[in-house]
């Protein structure tokens, strides 16, 4: 009976669990629990009624879990107040410690304030004492400097008394180095004292060494004025010079004095200001010429000024080649001596100076001074001005090619680049070029080719006037390519482009005059000239010199915003060249002439065909 009752109660329980779901709008707590119970029973018992024996164990297990959960809840509810209490206790202790620290801070701050008030008079007194000590130290250092300078001065005097010039020069170098250290000092009187001391001893040593050095140079028959006199002591078979000393002794003295004079270079630069050309010539910065070379240049400078200044018969404005040739001759006469005798001395002294370059630079400066005086007198005489420019350019080329003179050093092109002189040069260059263009186009052989009988050379059949014109442009390029600035070179490039355009216009005019004979000799010669000029300009566009000018033109256009972004991009990417505008115009003229010839030939063939059609 008991089992039947149990089964009955379970049936009722299962029946109750299998009731339909509660509506969704019921409270979640009341609606979720039956479903949970239902799922739990389904999972543990399922549809197998034989598993009902597990019910008692499930009830025990659930009871234990319930008990465990209740214990956890009790534990948590009892521990939470304890943790809160501990936290409150910690906060109170922290607050108490903070209050204690604030009290200590107030006490310490008050004591510090009192200490500062008491120490202020002491600090003021100590500051006064410190300032006094610093002042005494400055005075002591000042006196040490004076004492050191006087000691060096005494040493120089003693060395000179014992004729030990080398040590005297070395001591002067030390003194000069000290003077250089004081250049930014506010001790004006100390600086003046050491500078005047350096100047005093420098003059004494320089005068003595210069006198001895000039005597040695005289024994070597310096300077070598004529080719017949070149380095007589060097090539002489005799063992002594005119002064009685052996050549070996003279060269030993030359080396000793040269090195001693080199030591005076630093003091010479400190106390002397070299003569400078006016800023308008924009000469590149260069160090002063070394002292021994200055002395070697003195007799040549005297000769130059004697012959090429004032009212001398050799000072003629129309003959610039006289003094330019003289300078080139002096450089050539002294090159061997400078390279074989002076350069080894510089190398031995540890100097990087090139003896010949330094000597040449000194003579070139004479030429620059002369040009700066002469050119203003020739500005309005086209013939004399053009002759001067030609001679200067020849002189410049000789300096670079024969004597290796560096373009980065001051040279004649800097004088010609002065704004007034340069503008005049540009004007004369344009005028002479236009005159040559007139003469070449009016020549009887203008439209014939000198290579007409040589098939290998005369592929393009270009006439003489086209070749002469391109030679003229090439000569102009050679004349201005050594200008010191890209800005000036671009001015000449514009001149060349203007000349090309002018020549194109002249060819167009002649072409129109010959338009009645489209297949005539002269018309074809014009077409060949246009084609030849365009081809040569295209070749020039790849030349390094013109590529550099293209880069310079790009920078100028970028700075002035004078070109469109498309043009700037094409210049930068090398898609176009500096001659593209001219080449395009020439190509247009060439195509126009070709189209005229094609039309003319077609018309003649057509007319001939009409006559042919009538024949039977």
Coordinates of C-alpha atoms in Angstrom, one line a residue:
X1 CA 0.0 0.0 0.0
X2 CA 2.8 2.3 0.9
X3 CA 4.5 1.8 -2.5
X4 CA 1.2 2.4 -4.3
X5 CA 0.8 5.7 -2.4
X6 CA 4.3 6.7 -3.3
X7 CA 3.7 5.9 -6.9
X8 CA 0.5 7.8 -6.8
X9 CA 2.1 10.9 -5.3
X10 CA 4.9 10.8 -7.8
X11 CA 2.5 10.5 -10.6
X12 CA 0.8 13.6 -9.3
X13 CA 4.1 15.4 -9.0
X14 CA 5.1 14.5 -12.6
X15 CA 1.7 15.5 -13.7
X16 CA 2.1 18.8 -12.0
X17 CA 5.6 19.3 -13.5
X18 CA 4.3 18.5 -17.0
X19 CA 1.7 21.3 -16.8
X20 CA 1.9 24.0 -19.6
X21 CA 4.4 26.8 -19.3
X22 CA 3.6 29.8 -17.2
X23 CA 2.6 32.9 -19.1
X24 CA 5.6 35.3 -20.0
X25 CA 4.1 38.2 -18.1
X26 CA 4.5 36.4 -14.7
X27 CA 7.2 37.3 -12.3
X28 CA 10.5 35.9 -13.4
X29 CA 11.3 34.4 -9.9
X30 CA 8.0 32.5 -9.7
X31 CA 8.1 31.4 -13.4
X32 CA 11.7 30.3 -13.6
X33 CA 11.7 28.0 -10.5
X34 CA 9.1 25.4 -11.8
X35 CA 11.0 25.1 -15.1
X36 CA 14.3 24.6 -13.3
X37 CA 12.7 21.9 -11.1
X38 CA 11.2 20.3 -14.2
X39 CA 14.5 20.2 -16.0
X40 CA 16.3 18.9 -13.0
X41 CA 13.8 16.0 -12.5
X42 CA 13.8 15.3 -16.2
X43 CA 17.6 15.1 -16.1
X44 CA 17.9 13.0 -13.0
X45 CA 14.9 10.6 -13.5
X46 CA 13.6 11.0 -17.0
X47 CA 10.8 8.7 -18.2
X48 CA 12.3 5.7 -16.4
X49 CA 10.0 5.0 -13.4
X50 CA 12.4 2.5 -12.1
X51 CA 14.7 5.4 -11.3
X52 CA 12.3 6.7 -8.7
X53 CA 14.4 4.9 -6.1
X54 CA 16.9 7.7 -6.5
X55 CA 14.5 10.3 -5.2
X56 CA 15.5 9.8 -1.6
X57 CA 19.2 10.3 -2.4
X58 CA 18.4 13.3 -4.4
X59 CA 16.5 14.8 -1.6
X60 CA 19.4 14.2 0.8
X61 CA 21.9 15.7 -1.7
X62 CA 19.7 18.8 -2.2
X63 CA 19.3 19.2 1.5
X64 CA 23.0 19.1 2.0
X65 CA 23.6 21.7 -0.7
X66 CA 20.9 23.9 0.9
X67 CA 22.6 23.6 4.2
X68 CA 26.0 24.4 2.7
X69 CA 24.5 27.5 1.0
X70 CA 22.9 28.7 4.1
X71 CA 26.2 28.4 6.0
X72 CA 28.0 30.4 3.3
X73 CA 25.4 33.1 3.5
X74 CA 25.7 33.2 7.2
X75 CA 29.5 33.3 6.9
X76 CA 29.5 36.1 4.4
X77 CA 26.9 38.1 6.3
X78 CA 29.1 37.8 9.4
X79 CA 32.5 38.6 7.7
X80 CA 31.3 41.7 5.8
X81 CA 30.9 43.9 8.9
X82 CA 34.3 42.8 10.2
X83 CA 36.0 43.9 6.9
X84 CA 34.2 47.2 7.0
X85 CA 35.2 47.7 10.6
X86 CA 38.8 47.0 9.7
X87 CA 38.7 49.5 6.9
X88 CA 37.2 52.1 9.1
X89 CA 39.8 51.4 11.7
X90 CA 42.6 51.8 9.1
X91 CA 41.1 55.1 7.9
X92 CA 40.9 56.5 11.4
X93 CA 44.6 55.6 12.1
X94 CA 45.6 57.1 8.8
X95 CA 43.7 60.3 9.6
X96 CA 45.4 60.4 13.0
X97 CA 48.8 60.0 11.4
X98 CA 48.1 62.7 8.9
X99 CA 47.1 65.1 11.6
X100 CA 50.3 64.3 13.4
X101 CA 52.3 65.0 10.3
X102 CA 50.5 68.3 9.7
X103 CA 51.4 69.4 13.2
X104 CA 55.0 68.4 12.7
X105 CA 55.1 70.3 9.4
X106 CA 53.7 73.4 11.0
X107 CA 56.3 73.2 13.7
X108 CA 59.2 72.6 11.3
X109 CA 58.0 75.4 9.0
X110 CA 57.9 77.8 11.9
X111 CA 61.4 76.8 13.0
X112 CA 62.7 77.2 9.5
X113 CA 61.1 80.7 9.2
X114 CA 62.7 81.7 12.4
X115 CA 66.1 80.3 11.3
X116 CA 65.9 82.2 8.0
X117 CA 65.1 85.4 9.8
X118 CA 68.1 84.9 12.0
X119 CA 70.4 83.8 9.2
X120 CA 69.5 86.6 6.8
X121 CA 72.1 89.1 8.2
X122 CA 74.7 86.4 8.1
X123 CA 73.8 85.6 4.5
X124 CA 74.1 89.3 3.6
X125 CA 77.5 89.5 5.2
X126 CA 78.6 86.2 3.6
X127 CA 77.4 87.5 0.2
X128 CA 79.6 90.6 0.6
X129 CA 82.6 88.4 1.5
X130 CA 81.9 86.1 -1.4
X131 CA 81.8 89.1 -3.8
X132 CA 85.0 90.4 -2.4
X133 CA 86.7 87.0 -2.8
X134 CA 85.4 86.7 -6.4
X135 CA 86.8 90.2 -7.1
X136 CA 90.2 89.3 -5.6
X137 CA 90.2 86.2 -7.7
X138 CA 89.5 88.2 -10.9
X139 CA 92.2 90.6 -10.0
X140 CA 94.6 87.7 -9.3
X141 CA 93.7 86.1 -12.7
X142 CA 94.2 89.4 -14.4
X143 CA 97.6 89.8 -12.8
X144 CA 98.4 86.2 -13.7
X145 CA 97.6 87.0 -17.4
X146 CA 99.8 90.1 -17.3
X147 CA 102.6 88.2 -15.6
X148 CA 102.3 85.4 -18.2
X149 CA 102.4 87.8 -21.0
X150 CA 105.4 89.6 -19.6
X151 CA 107.1 86.3 -19.0
X152 CA 106.6 85.3 -22.7
X153 CA 107.8 88.8 -23.7
X154 CA 110.9 88.4 -21.6
X155 CA 111.5 85.0 -23.2
X156 CA 111.2 86.4 -26.7
X157 CA 113.7 89.1 -25.7
X158 CA 116.2 86.6 -24.3
X159 CA 115.9 84.4 -27.4
X160 CA 116.6 87.4 -29.6
X161 CA 119.6 88.4 -27.6
X162 CA 121.0 85.0 -28.1
X163 CA 120.0 85.1 -31.8
X164 CA 117.6 82.2 -31.3
X165 CA 115.0 83.4 -33.7
X166 CA 113.3 80.0 -34.1
X167 CA 112.5 79.9 -30.3
X168 CA 111.5 83.5 -30.3
X169 CA 109.0 82.8 -33.1
X170 CA 107.6 79.8 -31.3
X171 CA 107.1 81.9 -28.1
X172 CA 105.4 84.6 -30.2
X173 CA 103.0 81.9 -31.5
X174 CA 102.2 81.0 -27.8
X175 CA 101.5 84.6 -27.0
X176 CA 99.3 85.0 -30.1
X177 CA 97.3 81.9 -29.1
X178 CA 96.7 83.5 -25.7
X179 CA 95.6 86.8 -27.4
X180 CA 93.2 84.8 -29.6
X181 CA 91.6 83.3 -26.4
X182 CA 91.0 86.8 -25.1
X183 CA 89.3 88.1 -28.2
X184 CA 85.8 87.7 -26.7
X185 CA 86.8 89.0 -23.3
X186 CA 85.3 92.1 -21.8
X187 CA 88.8 93.0 -20.3
X188 CA 89.4 95.7 -22.9
X189 CA 92.7 97.0 -21.5
X190 CA 94.1 93.5 -21.0
X191 CA 93.2 92.6 -24.6
X192 CA 94.8 95.9 -25.8
X193 CA 97.9 95.1 -23.8
X194 CA 98.5 91.6 -25.1
X195 CA 97.6 92.7 -28.7
X196 CA 100.1 95.6 -28.6
X197 CA 102.7 93.3 -27.1
X198 CA 102.1 90.8 -29.9
X199 CA 102.3 93.6 -32.5
X200 CA 105.5 94.9 -31.0
X201 CA 107.4 91.6 -31.2
X202 CA 105.8 90.6 -34.4
X203 CA 107.1 93.7 -36.1
X204 CA 110.6 93.1 -34.8
X205 CA 110.7 89.4 -35.8
X206 CA 109.0 90.1 -39.1
X207 CA 111.4 92.9 -40.0
X208 CA 114.4 90.7 -39.1
X209 CA 113.2 87.6 -40.9
X210 CA 112.0 89.5 -43.9
X211 CA 115.4 91.2 -44.3
X212 CA 117.2 87.8 -44.0
X213 CA 114.7 86.2 -46.3
X214 CA 115.0 88.9 -49.0
X215 CA 118.8 88.5 -48.8
X216 CA 118.5 84.8 -49.4
X217 CA 116.1 85.4 -52.3
X218 CA 118.5 87.9 -53.8
X219 CA 121.3 85.3 -53.7
X220 CA 118.9 83.0 -55.6
X221 CA 118.4 85.9 -58.1
X222 CA 114.7 86.1 -57.2
X223 CA 112.5 87.0 -59.0
X224 CA 113.0 85.2 -62.2
X225 CA 112.0 87.9 -64.7
X226 CA 113.0 86.3 -68.0
X227 CA 113.2 82.7 -69.2
X228 CA 117.0 83.0 -69.7
X229 CA 117.4 83.7 -65.9
X230 CA 115.3 80.7 -64.7
X231 CA 116.6 79.1 -61.5
X232 CA 120.2 79.9 -62.2
X233 CA 121.5 78.7 -58.8
X234 CA 119.6 75.4 -59.3
X235 CA 121.0 74.5 -62.6
X236 CA 124.4 76.1 -62.0
X237 CA 127.4 73.8 -62.0
X238 CA 129.2 76.1 -59.6
X239 CA 129.0 75.3 -55.9
X240 CA 128.5 78.9 -54.7
X241 CA 126.3 81.8 -55.4
X242 CA 127.2 85.4 -56.2
X243 CA 127.3 86.2 -52.5
X244 CA 130.0 83.5 -51.8
X245 CA 127.8 81.0 -50.0
X246 CA 127.3 77.6 -51.3
X247 CA 124.0 76.8 -53.0
X248 CA 123.3 74.1 -50.4
X249 CA 123.7 76.7 -47.6
X250 CA 121.5 79.2 -49.3
X251 CA 118.7 76.6 -49.7
X252 CA 119.1 75.6 -46.1
X253 CA 118.7 79.2 -45.1
X254 CA 115.7 79.5 -47.3
X255 CA 114.0 76.6 -45.6
X256 CA 114.8 77.8 -42.1
X257 CA 113.6 81.4 -42.7
X258 CA 110.6 80.2 -44.6
X259 CA 109.5 78.0 -41.7
X260 CA 110.1 80.7 -39.2
X261 CA 108.1 83.2 -41.3
X262 CA 105.3 80.6 -41.4
X263 CA 105.2 80.7 -37.6
X264 CA 104.5 84.4 -37.7
X265 CA 101.4 83.8 -39.9
X266 CA 99.1 83.5 -37.0
X267 CA 100.2 86.7 -35.4
X268 CA 100.2 88.4 -38.8
X269 CA 96.6 87.5 -39.3
X270 CA 95.7 88.7 -35.8
X271 CA 97.2 92.2 -36.0
X272 CA 96.9 93.0 -39.8
X273 CA 93.9 93.4 -42.0
X274 CA 94.5 92.3 -45.6
X275 CA 93.4 94.6 -48.3
X276 CA 89.9 93.6 -49.5
X277 CA 88.2 94.2 -52.8
X278 CA 84.8 96.0 -52.6
X279 CA 81.9 93.8 -51.7
X280 CA 80.1 94.5 -55.0
X281 CA 82.5 92.0 -56.7
X282 CA 81.4 89.2 -54.4
X283 CA 84.8 87.5 -54.2
X284 CA 84.8 84.2 -52.4
X285 CA 86.2 84.1 -49.0
X286 CA 89.8 83.0 -48.9
X287 CA 92.5 83.0 -46.3
X288 CA 95.3 85.6 -46.4
X289 CA 98.3 84.6 -48.5
X290 CA 101.0 83.1 -46.3
X291 CA 103.6 85.5 -45.1
X292 CA 106.7 84.0 -46.9
X293 CA 104.9 84.0 -50.2
X294 CA 103.8 87.6 -49.6
X295 CA 107.4 88.6 -49.3
X296 CA 108.3 86.6 -52.4
X297 CA 105.6 88.5 -54.3
X298 CA 106.7 92.0 -53.2
X299 CA 109.3 92.6 -56.0
X300 CA 106.8 91.4 -58.6
X301 CA 104.0 93.6 -57.2
X302 CA 106.4 96.6 -57.3
X303 CA 107.2 95.8 -61.0
X304 CA 103.5 95.4 -61.9
X305 CA 102.5 98.6 -60.3
X306 CA 105.5 100.5 -61.8
X307 CA 104.7 99.4 -65.3
X308 CA 100.9 99.2 -65.3
X309 CA 99.7 102.1 -63.2
X310 CA 100.1 105.8 -63.6
X311 CA 101.4 107.5 -66.7
X312 CA 103.8 104.8 -67.8
X313 CA 103.9 104.0 -71.5
X314 CA 103.2 100.4 -70.7
X315 CA 99.9 101.3 -69.0
X316 CA 97.6 101.5 -72.0
X317 CA 93.9 100.8 -71.7
X318 CA 93.8 99.4 -75.2
X319 CA 96.4 96.8 -74.4
X320 CA 95.2 94.7 -71.4
X321 CA 97.1 91.8 -72.9
X322 CA 100.4 93.4 -71.8
X323 CA 99.8 93.0 -68.1
X324 CA 97.8 89.7 -68.5
X325 CA 100.6 88.1 -70.5
X326 CA 103.2 89.4 -68.1
X327 CA 101.4 87.8 -65.1
X328 CA 101.2 84.5 -67.0
X329 CA 104.9 84.7 -67.9
X330 CA 105.8 85.3 -64.2
X331 CA 103.7 82.3 -63.1
X332 CA 105.4 80.1 -65.7
X333 CA 108.9 81.4 -64.9
X334 CA 108.5 80.5 -61.2
X335 CA 106.5 77.3 -61.4
X336 CA 109.5 75.0 -61.3
X337 CA 111.2 76.7 -58.3
X338 CA 107.9 76.8 -56.4
X339 CA 107.2 73.1 -57.0
X340 CA 110.7 71.8 -56.5
X341 CA 112.0 74.0 -53.7
X342 CA 109.2 75.7 -51.9
X343 CA 106.5 73.0 -51.8
X344 CA 108.8 70.5 -50.0
X345 CA 109.4 73.1 -47.3
X346 CA 105.6 73.6 -46.8
X347 CA 105.2 69.8 -46.6
X348 CA 107.9 69.5 -44.0
X349 CA 106.3 72.3 -42.0
X350 CA 103.0 70.3 -42.0
X351 CA 101.2 72.9 -44.1
X352 CA 98.5 72.0 -46.7
X353 CA 99.1 75.1 -48.7
X354 CA 100.0 74.7 -52.4
X355 CA 103.0 77.0 -53.1
X356 CA 102.2 77.6 -56.8
X357 CA 98.5 78.1 -56.1
X358 CA 99.3 80.6 -53.4
X359 CA 101.8 82.5 -55.6
X360 CA 99.3 82.5 -58.5
X361 CA 96.5 83.8 -56.2
X362 CA 98.7 86.7 -55.2
X363 CA 99.4 87.7 -58.8
X364 CA 95.7 87.3 -59.8
X365 CA 94.7 89.7 -57.0
X366 CA 96.9 92.3 -58.8
X367 CA 95.1 91.6 -62.0
X368 CA 91.7 92.0 -60.3
X369 CA 92.7 95.3 -58.8
X370 CA 93.8 96.5 -62.2
X371 CA 90.6 95.3 -63.9
X372 CA 88.4 97.0 -61.3
X373 CA 90.2 100.3 -62.2
X374 CA 90.3 99.9 -66.0
X375 CA 86.8 98.5 -66.8
X376 CA 84.9 101.6 -65.8
X377 CA 87.0 103.6 -68.2
X378 CA 86.0 101.3 -71.1
X379 CA 82.3 100.7 -70.5
X380 CA 81.2 103.0 -73.3
X381 CA 83.7 102.0 -75.9
X382 CA 82.4 98.8 -77.4
X383 CA 85.6 97.9 -79.3
X384 CA 87.9 98.4 -76.3
X385 CA 85.5 96.8 -73.9
X386 CA 85.0 93.8 -76.1
X387 CA 88.8 93.4 -76.6
X388 CA 89.3 93.6 -72.8
X389 CA 86.7 90.8 -72.2
X390 CA 88.3 88.6 -74.9
X391 CA 91.7 89.0 -73.4
X392 CA 90.4 88.4 -69.9
X393 CA 88.7 85.2 -71.0
X394 CA 91.8 84.0 -72.7
X395 CA 93.8 84.8 -69.5
X396 CA 91.2 82.9 -67.4
X397 CA 91.4 79.9 -69.7
X398 CA 95.2 79.8 -69.6
X399 CA 95.1 80.0 -65.8
X400 CA 92.8 77.0 -65.5
X401 CA 94.1 74.8 -68.2
X402 CA 97.9 75.4 -68.0
X403 CA 98.4 76.4 -64.4
X404 CA 95.5 74.5 -62.7
X405 CA 94.1 77.6 -61.0
X406 CA 91.0 76.7 -59.0
X407 CA 87.6 78.2 -60.0
X408 CA 86.7 78.5 -56.3
X409 CA 89.4 81.1 -55.8
X410 CA 89.0 84.8 -56.6
X411 CA 89.4 85.3 -60.4
X412 CA 88.6 87.7 -63.2
X413 CA 85.1 86.3 -63.7
X414 CA 84.1 87.8 -60.4
X415 CA 85.0 91.2 -61.7
X416 CA 83.1 90.7 -64.9
X417 CA 80.1 89.5 -62.9
X418 CA 79.7 92.9 -61.2
X419 CA 76.2 94.1 -62.1
X420 CA 77.2 97.1 -64.2
X421 CA 80.1 95.4 -65.9
X422 CA 78.0 92.2 -66.5
X423 CA 75.1 94.1 -68.0
X424 CA 77.4 95.9 -70.4
X425 CA 79.1 92.6 -71.3
X426 CA 75.7 91.1 -72.1
X427 CA 74.7 94.0 -74.2
X428 CA 77.9 94.0 -76.2
X429 CA 77.7 90.2 -76.6
X430 CA 74.2 90.5 -78.0
X431 CA 75.2 93.4 -80.4
X432 CA 78.2 91.5 -81.8
X433 CA 76.2 88.3 -82.2
X434 CA 73.5 90.1 -84.2
X435 CA 76.2 91.7 -86.4
X436 CA 77.7 88.3 -87.0
X437 CA 74.3 86.9 -87.9
X438 CA 73.8 89.6 -90.4
X439 CA 77.1 89.0 -92.0
X440 CA 76.7 85.2 -92.1
X441 CA 73.3 85.4 -93.7
X442 CA 74.4 88.0 -96.3
X443 CA 77.5 85.9 -97.3
X444 CA 77.6 84.4 -100.7
X445 CA 78.3 81.0 -99.3
X446 CA 75.6 81.2 -96.6
X447 CA 73.3 78.6 -98.2
X448 CA 76.0 76.2 -99.5
X449 CA 77.7 73.5 -97.5
X450 CA 81.5 73.2 -97.3
X451 CA 81.0 69.4 -96.8
X452 CA 78.8 68.9 -99.9
X453 CA 81.5 66.8 -101.6
X454 CA 82.0 64.6 -98.6
X455 CA 79.1 62.2 -98.2
X456 CA 80.1 60.8 -94.8
X457 CA 80.1 64.2 -93.2
X458 CA 77.3 66.0 -95.0
X459 CA 74.5 63.7 -94.0
X460 CA 72.2 66.5 -92.8
X461 CA 73.1 68.8 -95.8
X462 CA 73.2 71.8 -93.5
X463 CA 74.4 75.2 -95.0
X464 CA 77.3 77.2 -93.8
X465 CA 75.2 79.8 -92.1
X466 CA 73.6 77.2 -89.8
X467 CA 77.0 75.8 -88.9
X468 CA 78.4 79.2 -88.3
X469 CA 75.5 80.2 -86.2
X470 CA 75.8 77.1 -83.9
X471 CA 79.5 77.7 -83.7
X472 CA 78.7 81.2 -82.5
X473 CA 76.4 79.8 -79.8
X474 CA 79.1 77.3 -78.8
X475 CA 81.7 80.1 -78.5
X476 CA 79.3 82.1 -76.3
X477 CA 78.8 79.1 -74.1
X478 CA 82.6 78.7 -73.7
X479 CA 82.8 82.4 -72.8
X480 CA 80.3 82.3 -70.0
X481 CA 80.4 78.8 -68.6
X482 CA 83.1 79.8 -66.0
X483 CA 80.9 82.5 -64.5
X484 CA 80.8 82.1 -60.7
X485 CA 77.0 82.1 -60.2
X486 CA 74.1 80.2 -61.9
X487 CA 72.1 83.5 -62.0
X488 CA 74.6 85.1 -64.4
X489 CA 74.8 81.9 -66.5
X490 CA 71.0 81.8 -66.9
X491 CA 71.2 85.4 -68.2
X492 CA 73.5 84.2 -71.0
X493 CA 71.3 81.2 -71.6
X494 CA 68.4 83.6 -72.2
X495 CA 70.6 85.5 -74.6
X496 CA 71.4 82.3 -76.5
X497 CA 67.7 81.4 -76.7
X498 CA 66.9 84.9 -77.9
X499 CA 69.5 84.6 -80.6
X500 CA 68.1 81.2 -81.7
X501 CA 64.6 82.8 -81.9
X502 CA 66.0 85.7 -83.9
X503 CA 67.8 83.4 -86.3
X504 CA 64.6 81.3 -86.7
X505 CA 62.6 84.5 -87.6
X506 CA 65.3 85.5 -90.1
X507 CA 65.1 82.0 -91.7
X508 CA 61.3 82.3 -91.8
X509 CA 61.6 85.6 -93.7
X510 CA 64.0 84.2 -96.2
X511 CA 61.8 81.1 -96.5
X512 CA 58.8 83.2 -97.4
X513 CA 60.9 85.0 -100.1
X514 CA 61.7 81.6 -101.6
X515 CA 58.2 80.2 -101.3
X516 CA 57.8 80.4 -105.1
X517 CA 60.5 77.8 -105.5
X518 CA 59.6 75.2 -102.9
X519 CA 62.0 72.7 -104.4
X520 CA 64.7 75.2 -105.1
X521 CA 68.2 75.0 -103.7
X522 CA 67.8 77.9 -101.2
X523 CA 64.5 76.7 -99.8
X524 CA 65.9 73.2 -99.2
X525 CA 69.0 74.7 -97.6
X526 CA 66.7 76.7 -95.2
X527 CA 64.9 73.5 -94.3
X528 CA 68.2 71.7 -93.6
X529 CA 69.4 74.6 -91.5
X530 CA 66.2 74.5 -89.3
X531 CA 66.5 70.7 -89.0
X532 CA 70.2 70.9 -88.1
X533 CA 69.8 73.6 -85.4
X534 CA 66.9 71.7 -83.8
X535 CA 69.0 68.5 -83.7
X536 CA 72.1 70.2 -82.2
X537 CA 69.9 71.9 -79.6
X538 CA 68.4 68.5 -78.7
X539 CA 72.0 67.1 -78.3
X540 CA 72.9 70.1 -76.1
X541 CA 70.0 69.4 -73.8
X542 CA 71.7 66.3 -72.6
X543 CA 75.0 68.1 -71.9
X544 CA 76.0 68.2 -68.2
X545 CA 76.5 71.9 -68.3
X546 CA 73.0 72.6 -69.6
X547 CA 71.5 70.0 -67.2
X548 CA 73.0 71.9 -64.4
X549 CA 71.5 75.1 -65.8
X550 CA 68.2 73.4 -66.0
X551 CA 68.4 72.5 -62.3
X552 CA 69.3 76.2 -61.5
X553 CA 66.4 77.4 -63.6
X554 CA 64.1 75.0 -61.7
X555 CA 65.3 76.5 -58.4
X556 CA 64.8 80.1 -59.7
X557 CA 61.3 79.2 -60.9
X558 CA 60.4 77.6 -57.6
X559 CA 61.6 80.7 -55.7
X560 CA 59.8 83.2 -57.9
X561 CA 56.7 81.1 -58.7
X562 CA 57.1 82.2 -62.3
X563 CA 56.1 78.9 -63.8
X564 CA 53.1 76.6 -63.6
X565 CA 53.2 73.4 -61.5
X566 CA 53.2 71.4 -64.7
X567 CA 56.3 73.1 -66.0
X568 CA 58.1 72.8 -62.7
X569 CA 57.2 69.1 -62.7
X570 CA 58.5 68.6 -66.2
X571 CA 61.7 70.5 -65.5
X572 CA 62.3 68.5 -62.3
X573 CA 61.6 65.1 -64.0
X574 CA 63.8 66.1 -67.0
X575 CA 60.8 65.6 -69.4
X576 CA 61.7 69.0 -71.0
X577 CA 65.0 70.8 -71.4
X578 CA 66.1 74.4 -71.3
X579 CA 65.9 74.5 -75.2
X580 CA 62.5 72.8 -75.6
X581 CA 60.7 76.1 -76.4
X582 CA 63.1 76.8 -79.2
X583 CA 63.1 73.2 -80.5
X584 CA 59.3 73.2 -80.6
X585 CA 59.3 76.4 -82.7
X586 CA 61.9 75.1 -85.1
X587 CA 60.1 71.8 -85.4
X588 CA 56.9 73.6 -86.2
X589 CA 58.7 75.6 -88.9
X590 CA 60.3 72.5 -90.3
X591 CA 56.9 70.7 -90.5
X592 CA 55.3 73.7 -92.1
X593 CA 58.0 73.8 -94.8
X594 CA 57.8 70.0 -95.3
X595 CA 54.0 70.2 -95.7
X596 CA 54.4 73.0 -98.3
X597 CA 56.8 70.9 -100.3
X598 CA 54.5 67.8 -100.1
X599 CA 51.6 69.9 -101.3
X600 CA 53.7 71.3 -104.1
X601 CA 54.9 67.9 -105.2
X602 CA 51.4 66.5 -105.0
X603 CA 50.1 69.4 -107.1
X604 CA 52.8 68.9 -109.8
X605 CA 52.1 65.2 -110.0
X606 CA 48.4 65.9 -110.2
X607 CA 48.9 68.4 -113.0
X608 CA 51.2 66.0 -114.9
X609 CA 48.7 63.2 -114.5
X610 CA 46.0 65.4 -116.2
X611 CA 48.2 65.8 -119.3
X612 CA 49.0 62.0 -119.2
X613 CA 45.3 61.2 -119.2
X614 CA 44.8 63.2 -122.5
X615 CA 47.4 61.2 -124.3
X616 CA 46.2 58.2 -126.4

